mmCIF file of N, CA and C in Angstrom:
data_model
loop_
_atom_site.group_PDB
_atom_site.id
_atom_site.type_symbol
_atom_site.label_atom_id
_atom_site.label_comp_id
_atom_site.label_asym_id
_atom_site.label_seq_id
_atom_site.Cartn_x
_atom_site.Cartn_y
_atom_site.Cartn_z
ATOM 1 N N MET T 1 37.885 51.304 -31.761
ATOM 2 C CA MET T 1 37.327 52.487 -30.946
ATOM 3 C C MET T 1 36.681 51.996 -29.674
ATOM 4 N N ARG T 2 36.986 52.671 -28.626
ATOM 5 C CA ARG T 2 36.450 52.253 -27.309
ATOM 6 C C ARG T 2 35.477 53.277 -26.803
ATOM 7 N N LYS T 3 34.412 52.746 -26.221
ATOM 8 C CA LYS T 3 33.402 53.642 -25.614
ATOM 9 C C LYS T 3 33.313 53.419 -24.131
ATOM 10 N N ARG T 4 32.950 54.451 -23.465
ATOM 11 C CA ARG T 4 32.767 54.365 -22.063
ATOM 12 C C ARG T 4 31.291 54.021 -21.729
ATOM 13 N N GLY T 5 31.143 52.922 -20.953
ATOM 14 C CA GLY T 5 29.889 52.442 -20.648
ATOM 15 C C GLY T 5 29.484 52.957 -19.264
ATOM 16 N N ALA T 6 28.523 52.340 -18.677
ATOM 17 C CA ALA T 6 27.979 52.667 -17.311
ATOM 18 C C ALA T 6 29.148 52.456 -16.316
ATOM 19 N N GLY T 7 29.384 53.379 -15.362
ATOM 20 C CA GLY T 7 30.382 53.121 -14.395
ATOM 21 C C GLY T 7 31.791 53.364 -14.951
ATOM 22 N N GLY T 8 31.940 53.922 -16.048
ATOM 23 C CA GLY T 8 33.356 54.317 -16.539
ATOM 24 C C GLY T 8 34.080 53.146 -17.081
ATOM 25 N N VAL T 9 33.523 52.062 -17.343
ATOM 26 C CA VAL T 9 34.259 50.933 -17.941
ATOM 27 C C VAL T 9 34.387 51.059 -19.379
ATOM 28 N N MET T 10 35.595 50.747 -19.899
ATOM 29 C CA MET T 10 35.836 50.972 -21.308
ATOM 30 C C MET T 10 35.462 49.690 -22.027
ATOM 31 N N ALA T 11 34.779 49.779 -23.186
ATOM 32 C CA ALA T 11 34.360 48.690 -23.983
ATOM 33 C C ALA T 11 34.703 48.838 -25.394
ATOM 34 N N ALA T 12 35.238 47.822 -26.029
ATOM 35 C CA ALA T 12 35.589 47.912 -27.446
ATOM 36 C C ALA T 12 34.333 47.737 -28.339
ATOM 37 N N GLU T 13 34.464 48.109 -29.559
ATOM 38 C CA GLU T 13 33.291 48.002 -30.490
ATOM 39 C C GLU T 13 33.026 46.513 -30.615
ATOM 40 N N GLY T 14 31.739 46.123 -30.641
ATOM 41 C CA GLY T 14 31.398 44.768 -30.722
ATOM 42 C C GLY T 14 31.210 44.048 -29.367
ATOM 43 N N ASP T 15 31.773 44.672 -28.305
ATOM 44 C CA ASP T 15 31.556 44.055 -27.035
ATOM 45 C C ASP T 15 30.108 44.345 -26.658
ATOM 46 N N VAL T 16 29.611 43.496 -25.824
ATOM 47 C CA VAL T 16 28.236 43.597 -25.375
ATOM 48 C C VAL T 16 28.202 44.480 -24.133
ATOM 49 N N GLU T 17 27.360 45.399 -24.093
ATOM 50 C CA GLU T 17 27.312 46.223 -22.945
ATOM 51 C C GLU T 17 26.276 45.794 -21.962
ATOM 52 N N LEU T 18 26.552 45.580 -20.674
ATOM 53 C CA LEU T 18 25.667 45.121 -19.732
ATOM 54 C C LEU T 18 25.182 46.311 -18.834
ATOM 55 N N GLU T 19 23.892 46.328 -18.704
ATOM 56 C CA GLU T 19 23.414 47.485 -17.887
ATOM 57 C C GLU T 19 23.151 46.862 -16.436
ATOM 58 N N LEU T 20 23.708 47.583 -15.510
ATOM 59 C CA LEU T 20 23.610 47.152 -14.095
ATOM 60 C C LEU T 20 22.369 47.876 -13.588
ATOM 61 N N GLU T 21 21.597 47.090 -12.746
ATOM 62 C CA GLU T 21 20.462 47.801 -12.083
ATOM 63 C C GLU T 21 21.044 48.615 -10.872
ATOM 64 N N THR T 22 20.501 49.800 -10.743
ATOM 65 C CA THR T 22 20.920 50.609 -9.679
ATOM 66 C C THR T 22 19.749 50.867 -8.686
ATOM 67 N N GLU T 23 20.040 50.942 -7.549
ATOM 68 C CA GLU T 23 18.944 51.312 -6.520
ATOM 69 C C GLU T 23 18.544 52.700 -6.713
ATOM 70 N N PRO T 24 17.344 53.017 -6.290
ATOM 71 C CA PRO T 24 16.815 54.370 -6.459
ATOM 72 C C PRO T 24 17.741 55.500 -5.885
ATOM 73 N N ASN T 25 18.531 55.196 -4.785
ATOM 74 C CA ASN T 25 19.335 56.237 -4.220
ATOM 75 C C ASN T 25 20.650 56.333 -4.996
ATOM 76 N N GLY T 26 20.856 55.492 -6.012
ATOM 77 C CA GLY T 26 21.991 55.582 -6.922
ATOM 78 C C GLY T 26 23.216 54.943 -6.314
ATOM 79 N N SER T 27 23.161 54.220 -5.247
ATOM 80 C CA SER T 27 24.365 53.607 -4.678
ATOM 81 C C SER T 27 24.839 52.409 -5.414
ATOM 82 N N GLY T 28 24.026 51.919 -6.393
ATOM 83 C CA GLY T 28 24.548 50.792 -7.232
ATOM 84 C C GLY T 28 24.369 49.451 -6.542
ATOM 85 N N SER T 29 25.444 48.892 -6.046
ATOM 86 C CA SER T 29 25.469 47.574 -5.549
ATOM 87 C C SER T 29 24.965 47.414 -4.112
ATOM 88 N N GLY T 30 24.560 48.465 -3.514
ATOM 89 C CA GLY T 30 24.035 48.353 -2.199
ATOM 90 C C GLY T 30 25.157 48.139 -1.182
ATOM 91 N N GLY T 31 26.284 48.440 -1.429
ATOM 92 C CA GLY T 31 27.345 48.418 -0.473
ATOM 93 C C GLY T 31 27.945 47.079 -0.135
ATOM 94 N N ASP T 32 27.436 46.068 -0.911
ATOM 95 C CA ASP T 32 28.004 44.698 -0.659
ATOM 96 C C ASP T 32 29.103 44.355 -1.558
ATOM 97 N N GLY T 33 29.482 45.158 -2.465
ATOM 98 C CA GLY T 33 30.652 44.951 -3.431
ATOM 99 C C GLY T 33 30.441 43.847 -4.389
ATOM 100 N N ALA T 34 29.296 43.216 -4.429
ATOM 101 C CA ALA T 34 29.117 42.032 -5.306
ATOM 102 C C ALA T 34 28.180 42.393 -6.490
ATOM 103 N N GLY T 35 27.690 43.654 -6.442
ATOM 104 C CA GLY T 35 26.705 44.057 -7.573
ATOM 105 C C GLY T 35 25.457 43.311 -7.496
ATOM 106 N N GLY T 36 24.943 42.998 -6.375
ATOM 107 C CA GLY T 36 23.582 42.459 -6.224
ATOM 108 C C GLY T 36 23.573 40.884 -6.371
ATOM 109 N N ARG T 37 24.742 40.327 -6.538
ATOM 110 C CA ARG T 37 24.845 38.791 -6.686
ATOM 111 C C ARG T 37 24.691 38.132 -5.451
ATOM 112 N N ALA T 38 24.974 38.664 -4.298
ATOM 113 C CA ALA T 38 24.845 38.079 -3.033
ATOM 114 C C ALA T 38 23.451 37.623 -2.771
ATOM 115 N N ALA T 39 22.518 38.475 -3.249
ATOM 116 C CA ALA T 39 21.105 38.163 -3.050
ATOM 117 C C ALA T 39 20.640 36.949 -3.857
ATOM 118 N N GLU T 40 21.269 36.693 -5.000
ATOM 119 C CA GLU T 40 20.937 35.545 -5.852
ATOM 120 C C GLU T 40 21.405 34.262 -5.186
ATOM 121 N N LYS T 41 22.525 34.218 -4.632
ATOM 122 C CA LYS T 41 23.072 32.960 -4.036
ATOM 123 C C LYS T 41 22.134 32.305 -2.994
ATOM 124 N N PRO T 42 21.685 33.116 -2.098
ATOM 125 C CA PRO T 42 20.765 32.454 -1.041
ATOM 126 C C PRO T 42 19.501 31.883 -1.769
ATOM 127 N N ARG T 43 18.981 32.524 -2.777
ATOM 128 C CA ARG T 43 17.873 32.007 -3.488
ATOM 129 C C ARG T 43 18.148 30.707 -3.989
ATOM 130 N N LYS T 44 19.292 30.558 -4.710
ATOM 131 C CA LYS T 44 19.690 29.282 -5.333
ATOM 132 C C LYS T 44 19.801 28.110 -4.143
ATOM 133 N N HIS T 45 20.503 28.638 -3.126
ATOM 134 C CA HIS T 45 20.788 27.746 -1.985
ATOM 135 C C HIS T 45 19.406 27.279 -1.395
ATOM 136 N N ASP T 46 18.446 28.208 -1.186
ATOM 137 C CA ASP T 46 17.278 27.994 -0.570
ATOM 138 C C ASP T 46 16.455 26.940 -1.509
ATOM 139 N N SER T 47 16.627 27.147 -2.854
ATOM 140 C CA SER T 47 15.853 26.256 -3.780
ATOM 141 C C SER T 47 16.425 24.889 -3.618
ATOM 142 N N GLY T 48 17.728 24.741 -3.534
ATOM 143 C CA GLY T 48 18.334 23.413 -3.344
ATOM 144 C C GLY T 48 17.958 22.814 -2.004
ATOM 145 N N ALA T 49 17.858 23.591 -0.950
ATOM 146 C CA ALA T 49 17.476 23.018 0.282
ATOM 147 C C ALA T 49 16.030 22.645 0.301
ATOM 148 N N ALA T 50 15.111 23.332 -0.470
ATOM 149 C CA ALA T 50 13.737 22.955 -0.604
ATOM 150 C C ALA T 50 13.652 21.667 -1.373
ATOM 151 N N ASP T 51 14.520 21.458 -2.471
ATOM 152 C CA ASP T 51 14.492 20.308 -3.264
ATOM 153 C C ASP T 51 14.929 19.110 -2.373
ATOM 154 N N LEU T 52 16.030 19.309 -1.561
ATOM 155 C CA LEU T 52 16.525 18.298 -0.702
ATOM 156 C C LEU T 52 15.425 17.983 0.380
ATOM 157 N N GLU T 53 14.718 18.924 0.900
ATOM 158 C CA GLU T 53 13.695 18.625 1.824
ATOM 159 C C GLU T 53 12.646 17.765 1.229
ATOM 160 N N ARG T 54 12.231 18.089 -0.012
ATOM 161 C CA ARG T 54 11.154 17.311 -0.664
ATOM 162 C C ARG T 54 11.667 15.874 -0.872
ATOM 163 N N VAL T 55 12.888 15.693 -1.281
ATOM 164 C CA VAL T 55 13.361 14.357 -1.468
ATOM 165 C C VAL T 55 13.448 13.601 -0.155
ATOM 166 N N THR T 56 13.840 14.322 0.826
ATOM 167 C CA THR T 56 13.946 13.630 2.213
ATOM 168 C C THR T 56 12.498 13.244 2.596
ATOM 169 N N ASP T 57 11.591 14.185 2.492
ATOM 170 C CA ASP T 57 10.159 13.916 2.880
ATOM 171 C C ASP T 57 9.637 12.755 2.144
ATOM 172 N N TYR T 58 9.956 12.704 0.789
ATOM 173 C CA TYR T 58 9.499 11.523 -0.007
ATOM 174 C C TYR T 58 10.121 10.249 0.504
ATOM 175 N N ALA T 59 11.411 10.216 0.858
ATOM 176 C CA ALA T 59 12.060 9.014 1.331
ATOM 177 C C ALA T 59 11.462 8.591 2.605
ATOM 178 N N GLU T 60 11.187 9.555 3.502
ATOM 179 C CA GLU T 60 10.655 9.189 4.798
ATOM 180 C C GLU T 60 9.224 8.697 4.635
ATOM 181 N N GLU T 61 8.461 9.248 3.730
ATOM 182 C CA GLU T 61 7.102 8.767 3.523
ATOM 183 C C GLU T 61 6.989 7.346 2.917
ATOM 184 N N LYS T 62 8.010 7.037 2.064
ATOM 185 C CA LYS T 62 8.123 5.679 1.542
ATOM 186 C C LYS T 62 8.528 4.703 2.689
ATOM 187 N N GLU T 63 9.387 5.197 3.558
ATOM 188 C CA GLU T 63 9.774 4.298 4.699
ATOM 189 C C GLU T 63 8.579 4.023 5.598
ATOM 190 N N ILE T 64 7.731 5.078 5.871
ATOM 191 C CA ILE T 64 6.604 4.815 6.681
ATOM 192 C C ILE T 64 5.650 3.947 5.995
ATOM 193 N N GLN T 65 5.423 4.128 4.728
ATOM 194 C CA GLN T 65 4.450 3.283 3.915
ATOM 195 C C GLN T 65 4.994 1.867 3.959
ATOM 196 N N SER T 66 6.252 1.627 3.837
ATOM 197 C CA SER T 66 6.870 0.324 3.925
ATOM 198 C C SER T 66 6.626 -0.357 5.241
ATOM 199 N N SER T 67 6.839 0.470 6.202
ATOM 200 C CA SER T 67 6.585 -0.072 7.641
ATOM 201 C C SER T 67 5.184 -0.446 7.832
ATOM 202 N N ASN T 68 4.230 0.466 7.422
ATOM 203 C CA ASN T 68 2.777 0.169 7.448
ATOM 204 C C ASN T 68 2.417 -1.077 6.646
ATOM 205 N N LEU T 69 3.078 -1.243 5.582
ATOM 206 C CA LEU T 69 2.813 -2.451 4.680
ATOM 207 C C LEU T 69 3.235 -3.648 5.404
ATOM 208 N N GLU T 70 4.437 -3.693 5.973
ATOM 209 C CA GLU T 70 4.955 -4.760 6.793
ATOM 210 C C GLU T 70 4.076 -5.150 7.928
ATOM 211 N N THR T 71 3.538 -4.095 8.596
ATOM 212 C CA THR T 71 2.654 -4.325 9.710
ATOM 213 C C THR T 71 1.281 -4.970 9.256
ATOM 214 N N ALA T 72 0.823 -4.429 8.081
ATOM 215 C CA ALA T 72 -0.467 -4.861 7.547
ATOM 216 C C ALA T 72 -0.298 -6.423 7.075
ATOM 217 N N MET T 73 0.806 -6.690 6.479
ATOM 218 C CA MET T 73 1.080 -8.089 5.996
ATOM 219 C C MET T 73 1.202 -8.968 7.148
ATOM 220 N N SER T 74 1.826 -8.497 8.326
ATOM 221 C CA SER T 74 1.940 -9.378 9.553
ATOM 222 C C SER T 74 0.583 -9.643 10.050
ATOM 223 N N VAL T 75 -0.311 -8.578 10.085
ATOM 224 C CA VAL T 75 -1.702 -8.847 10.670
ATOM 225 C C VAL T 75 -2.421 -9.803 9.770
ATOM 226 N N ILE T 76 -2.297 -9.567 8.516
ATOM 227 C CA ILE T 76 -2.968 -10.503 7.508
ATOM 228 C C ILE T 76 -2.553 -11.857 7.676
ATOM 229 N N GLY T 77 -1.247 -12.037 7.848
ATOM 230 C CA GLY T 77 -0.613 -13.446 7.979
ATOM 231 C C GLY T 77 -1.076 -14.050 9.182
ATOM 232 N N ASP T 78 -1.094 -13.264 10.306
ATOM 233 C CA ASP T 78 -1.639 -13.816 11.637
ATOM 234 C C ASP T 78 -3.077 -14.220 11.452
ATOM 235 N N ARG T 79 -3.865 -13.322 10.834
ATOM 236 C CA ARG T 79 -5.338 -13.657 10.709
ATOM 237 C C ARG T 79 -5.526 -14.983 9.887
ATOM 238 N N ARG T 80 -4.691 -15.072 8.779
ATOM 239 C CA ARG T 80 -4.891 -16.278 8.002
ATOM 240 C C ARG T 80 -4.419 -17.537 8.738
ATOM 241 N N SER T 81 -3.453 -17.434 9.583
ATOM 242 C CA SER T 81 -2.993 -18.655 10.241
ATOM 243 C C SER T 81 -4.062 -18.975 11.333
ATOM 244 N N ARG T 82 -4.669 -18.004 11.908
ATOM 245 C CA ARG T 82 -5.720 -18.281 12.887
ATOM 246 C C ARG T 82 -6.927 -18.872 12.203
ATOM 247 N N GLU T 83 -7.336 -18.331 11.020
ATOM 248 C CA GLU T 83 -8.429 -18.904 10.293
ATOM 249 C C GLU T 83 -8.047 -20.359 9.895
ATOM 250 N N GLN T 84 -6.901 -20.602 9.398
ATOM 251 C CA GLN T 84 -6.528 -21.920 8.954
ATOM 252 C C GLN T 84 -6.613 -22.912 10.200
ATOM 253 N N LYS T 85 -6.066 -22.426 11.308
ATOM 254 C CA LYS T 85 -6.078 -23.245 12.517
ATOM 255 C C LYS T 85 -7.503 -23.629 12.913
ATOM 256 N N ALA T 86 -8.324 -22.556 12.935
ATOM 257 C CA ALA T 86 -9.812 -22.746 13.262
ATOM 258 C C ALA T 86 -10.458 -23.779 12.257
ATOM 259 N N LYS T 87 -10.071 -23.609 10.987
ATOM 260 C CA LYS T 87 -10.724 -24.544 9.957
ATOM 261 C C LYS T 87 -10.230 -25.974 10.241
ATOM 262 N N GLN T 88 -8.931 -26.150 10.583
ATOM 263 C CA GLN T 88 -8.532 -27.471 10.888
ATOM 264 C C GLN T 88 -9.188 -28.081 12.051
ATOM 265 N N GLU T 89 -9.366 -27.335 13.122
ATOM 266 C CA GLU T 89 -10.060 -27.744 14.329
ATOM 267 C C GLU T 89 -11.527 -28.086 13.979
ATOM 268 N N ARG T 90 -12.136 -27.272 13.126
ATOM 269 C CA ARG T 90 -13.546 -27.616 12.753
ATOM 270 C C ARG T 90 -13.658 -28.975 12.030
ATOM 271 N N GLU T 91 -12.604 -29.194 11.069
ATOM 272 C CA GLU T 91 -12.519 -30.503 10.419
ATOM 273 C C GLU T 91 -12.415 -31.623 11.316
ATOM 274 N N LYS T 92 -11.637 -31.455 12.388
ATOM 275 C CA LYS T 92 -11.432 -32.526 13.277
ATOM 276 C C LYS T 92 -12.713 -32.800 14.115
ATOM 277 N N GLU T 93 -13.401 -31.680 14.455
ATOM 278 C CA GLU T 93 -14.647 -31.904 15.188
ATOM 279 C C GLU T 93 -15.681 -32.662 14.259
ATOM 280 N N LEU T 94 -15.730 -32.284 13.034
ATOM 281 C CA LEU T 94 -16.705 -32.843 12.099
ATOM 282 C C LEU T 94 -16.341 -34.376 11.897
ATOM 283 N N ALA T 95 -15.005 -34.670 11.860
ATOM 284 C CA ALA T 95 -14.631 -36.013 11.609
ATOM 285 C C ALA T 95 -14.957 -36.919 12.788
ATOM 286 N N LYS T 96 -15.134 -36.378 13.986
ATOM 287 C CA LYS T 96 -15.576 -37.139 15.177
ATOM 288 C C LYS T 96 -17.018 -37.543 15.119
ATOM 289 N N VAL T 97 -17.773 -36.786 14.315
ATOM 290 C CA VAL T 97 -19.282 -37.013 14.309
ATOM 291 C C VAL T 97 -19.536 -38.429 13.661
ATOM 292 N N THR T 98 -20.244 -39.234 14.229
ATOM 293 C CA THR T 98 -20.596 -40.595 13.632
ATOM 294 C C THR T 98 -21.848 -40.395 12.790
ATOM 295 N N ILE T 99 -21.763 -40.972 11.630
ATOM 296 C CA ILE T 99 -22.915 -40.965 10.789
ATOM 297 C C ILE T 99 -23.288 -42.409 10.359
ATOM 298 N N LYS T 100 -24.546 -42.579 10.057
ATOM 299 C CA LYS T 100 -24.980 -43.921 9.664
ATOM 300 C C LYS T 100 -24.863 -44.083 8.115
ATOM 301 N N LYS T 101 -24.528 -45.261 7.698
ATOM 302 C CA LYS T 101 -24.321 -45.529 6.328
ATOM 303 C C LYS T 101 -25.603 -45.364 5.523
ATOM 304 N N GLU T 102 -26.730 -45.795 6.221
ATOM 305 C CA GLU T 102 -28.063 -45.728 5.602
ATOM 306 C C GLU T 102 -28.438 -44.237 5.240
ATOM 307 N N ASP T 103 -28.130 -43.447 6.303
ATOM 308 C CA ASP T 103 -28.526 -42.000 6.132
ATOM 309 C C ASP T 103 -27.687 -41.319 4.962
ATOM 310 N N LEU T 104 -26.409 -41.764 4.969
ATOM 311 C CA LEU T 104 -25.503 -41.215 3.939
ATOM 312 C C LEU T 104 -26.044 -41.630 2.522
ATOM 313 N N GLU T 105 -26.431 -42.860 2.404
ATOM 314 C CA GLU T 105 -26.997 -43.348 1.066
ATOM 315 C C GLU T 105 -28.204 -42.677 0.734
ATOM 316 N N LEU T 106 -29.134 -42.511 1.805
ATOM 317 C CA LEU T 106 -30.425 -41.909 1.568
ATOM 318 C C LEU T 106 -30.227 -40.472 0.935
ATOM 319 N N ILE T 107 -29.376 -39.728 1.638
ATOM 320 C CA ILE T 107 -29.135 -38.297 1.175
ATOM 321 C C ILE T 107 -28.502 -38.373 -0.330
ATOM 322 N N MET T 108 -27.565 -39.256 -0.558
ATOM 323 C CA MET T 108 -26.891 -39.354 -1.870
ATOM 324 C C MET T 108 -27.938 -39.646 -2.963
ATOM 325 N N ASN T 109 -28.868 -40.604 -2.660
ATOM 326 C CA ASN T 109 -29.890 -41.016 -3.701
ATOM 327 C C ASN T 109 -30.958 -39.967 -3.821
ATOM 328 N N GLU T 110 -31.479 -39.444 -2.767
ATOM 329 C CA GLU T 110 -32.555 -38.455 -2.871
ATOM 330 C C GLU T 110 -32.142 -37.117 -3.399
ATOM 331 N N MET T 111 -30.939 -36.601 -3.051
ATOM 332 C CA MET T 111 -30.495 -35.368 -3.510
ATOM 333 C C MET T 111 -29.637 -35.378 -4.704
ATOM 334 N N GLU T 112 -29.280 -36.546 -5.076
ATOM 335 C CA GLU T 112 -28.388 -36.765 -6.241
ATOM 336 C C GLU T 112 -27.108 -35.976 -6.179
ATOM 337 N N ILE T 113 -26.433 -36.206 -5.066
ATOM 338 C CA ILE T 113 -25.144 -35.420 -4.844
ATOM 339 C C ILE T 113 -24.084 -36.475 -4.527
ATOM 340 N N SER T 114 -22.819 -36.010 -4.599
ATOM 341 C CA SER T 114 -21.703 -36.906 -4.354
ATOM 342 C C SER T 114 -21.622 -37.333 -2.928
ATOM 343 N N ARG T 115 -20.923 -38.451 -2.702
ATOM 344 C CA ARG T 115 -20.755 -39.025 -1.410
ATOM 345 C C ARG T 115 -20.121 -38.033 -0.432
ATOM 346 N N ALA T 116 -19.073 -37.269 -0.842
ATOM 347 C CA ALA T 116 -18.448 -36.286 -0.082
ATOM 348 C C ALA T 116 -19.375 -35.210 0.338
ATOM 349 N N ALA T 117 -20.205 -34.678 -0.468
ATOM 350 C CA ALA T 117 -21.087 -33.588 -0.167
ATOM 351 C C ALA T 117 -22.150 -34.095 0.809
ATOM 352 N N ALA T 118 -22.642 -35.266 0.568
ATOM 353 C CA ALA T 118 -23.656 -35.887 1.524
ATOM 354 C C ALA T 118 -23.114 -36.116 2.921
ATOM 355 N N GLU T 119 -21.878 -36.595 2.926
ATOM 356 C CA GLU T 119 -21.189 -36.878 4.162
ATOM 357 C C GLU T 119 -20.871 -35.512 4.911
ATOM 358 N N ARG T 120 -20.474 -34.550 4.245
ATOM 359 C CA ARG T 120 -20.222 -33.207 4.852
ATOM 360 C C ARG T 120 -21.459 -32.664 5.437
ATOM 361 N N SER T 121 -22.610 -32.692 4.676
ATOM 362 C CA SER T 121 -23.848 -32.176 5.180
ATOM 363 C C SER T 121 -24.284 -32.879 6.404
ATOM 364 N N LEU T 122 -24.213 -34.225 6.490
ATOM 365 C CA LEU T 122 -24.532 -35.052 7.590
ATOM 366 C C LEU T 122 -23.673 -34.663 8.786
ATOM 367 N N ARG T 123 -22.380 -34.562 8.609
ATOM 368 C CA ARG T 123 -21.484 -34.185 9.708
ATOM 369 C C ARG T 123 -21.727 -32.850 10.256
ATOM 370 N N GLU T 124 -22.040 -31.829 9.323
ATOM 371 C CA GLU T 124 -22.310 -30.497 9.806
ATOM 372 C C GLU T 124 -23.538 -30.435 10.672
ATOM 373 N N HIS T 125 -24.488 -31.358 10.457
ATOM 374 C CA HIS T 125 -25.735 -31.413 11.274
ATOM 375 C C HIS T 125 -25.730 -32.481 12.363
ATOM 376 N N MET T 126 -24.531 -32.913 12.611
ATOM 377 C CA MET T 126 -24.376 -33.783 13.742
ATOM 378 C C MET T 126 -25.047 -35.204 13.533
ATOM 379 N N GLY T 127 -25.164 -35.575 12.226
ATOM 380 C CA GLY T 127 -25.723 -36.900 11.915
ATOM 381 C C GLY T 127 -27.270 -36.794 11.769
ATOM 382 N N ASP T 128 -27.865 -35.644 11.955
ATOM 383 C CA ASP T 128 -29.353 -35.548 11.792
ATOM 384 C C ASP T 128 -29.688 -35.520 10.378
ATOM 385 N N VAL T 129 -30.326 -36.551 9.816
ATOM 386 C CA VAL T 129 -30.568 -36.629 8.429
ATOM 387 C C VAL T 129 -31.619 -35.710 8.019
ATOM 388 N N VAL T 130 -32.585 -35.387 8.804
ATOM 389 C CA VAL T 130 -33.762 -34.502 8.538
ATOM 390 C C VAL T 130 -33.163 -33.050 8.360
ATOM 391 N N GLU T 131 -32.296 -32.592 9.286
ATOM 392 C CA GLU T 131 -31.766 -31.320 9.148
ATOM 393 C C GLU T 131 -30.877 -31.129 7.951
ATOM 394 N N ALA T 132 -30.137 -32.185 7.629
ATOM 395 C CA ALA T 132 -29.186 -32.203 6.483
ATOM 396 C C ALA T 132 -30.005 -32.081 5.177
ATOM 397 N N LEU T 133 -31.120 -32.794 5.117
ATOM 398 C CA LEU T 133 -32.036 -32.736 3.909
ATOM 399 C C LEU T 133 -32.667 -31.418 3.785
ATOM 400 N N ILE T 134 -33.053 -30.851 4.889
ATOM 401 C CA ILE T 134 -33.787 -29.482 4.815
ATOM 402 C C ILE T 134 -32.767 -28.449 4.310
ATOM 403 N N THR T 135 -31.517 -28.495 4.813
ATOM 404 C CA THR T 135 -30.520 -27.535 4.400
ATOM 405 C C THR T 135 -30.162 -27.751 2.956
ATOM 406 N N LEU T 136 -30.073 -28.875 2.443
ATOM 407 C CA LEU T 136 -29.744 -29.227 1.076
ATOM 408 C C LEU T 136 -30.893 -28.755 0.106
ATOM 409 N N THR T 137 -32.108 -28.759 0.518
ATOM 410 C CA THR T 137 -33.169 -28.458 -0.307
ATOM 411 C C THR T 137 -33.350 -26.924 -0.408
ATOM 412 N N ASN T 138 -32.924 -26.218 0.636
ATOM 413 C CA ASN T 138 -32.981 -24.772 0.638
ATOM 414 C C ASN T 138 -31.984 -24.075 -0.200
#
């Protein structure tokens, strides 16, 4: 047995009947012939475009962060090399300072520190035993 559904379409028993939304003026599909489906497609397309835009934005942001990271690492590397160079120059200057063996032994015995520490302290104070001792006691 067939029944007539909305719009005069025949349907058999057991078929699912679909109700179509109609506009208030009763024109049905709005004159586009697609039954309102044309309005759905742009929405899906817009959603896909928005997703693509988000992915693109994410990729661009990662690129920028990577670029910033490379720049930061370059700056840090430059700073480290300058600091290392300055440290080497300082060591050369300290090596030029002449110290007396007696002063070195005095500091080692009085302060009970290693030869390297006593020598370093004397060199930093340009061989001045009094200044070296004062710094070591503070």
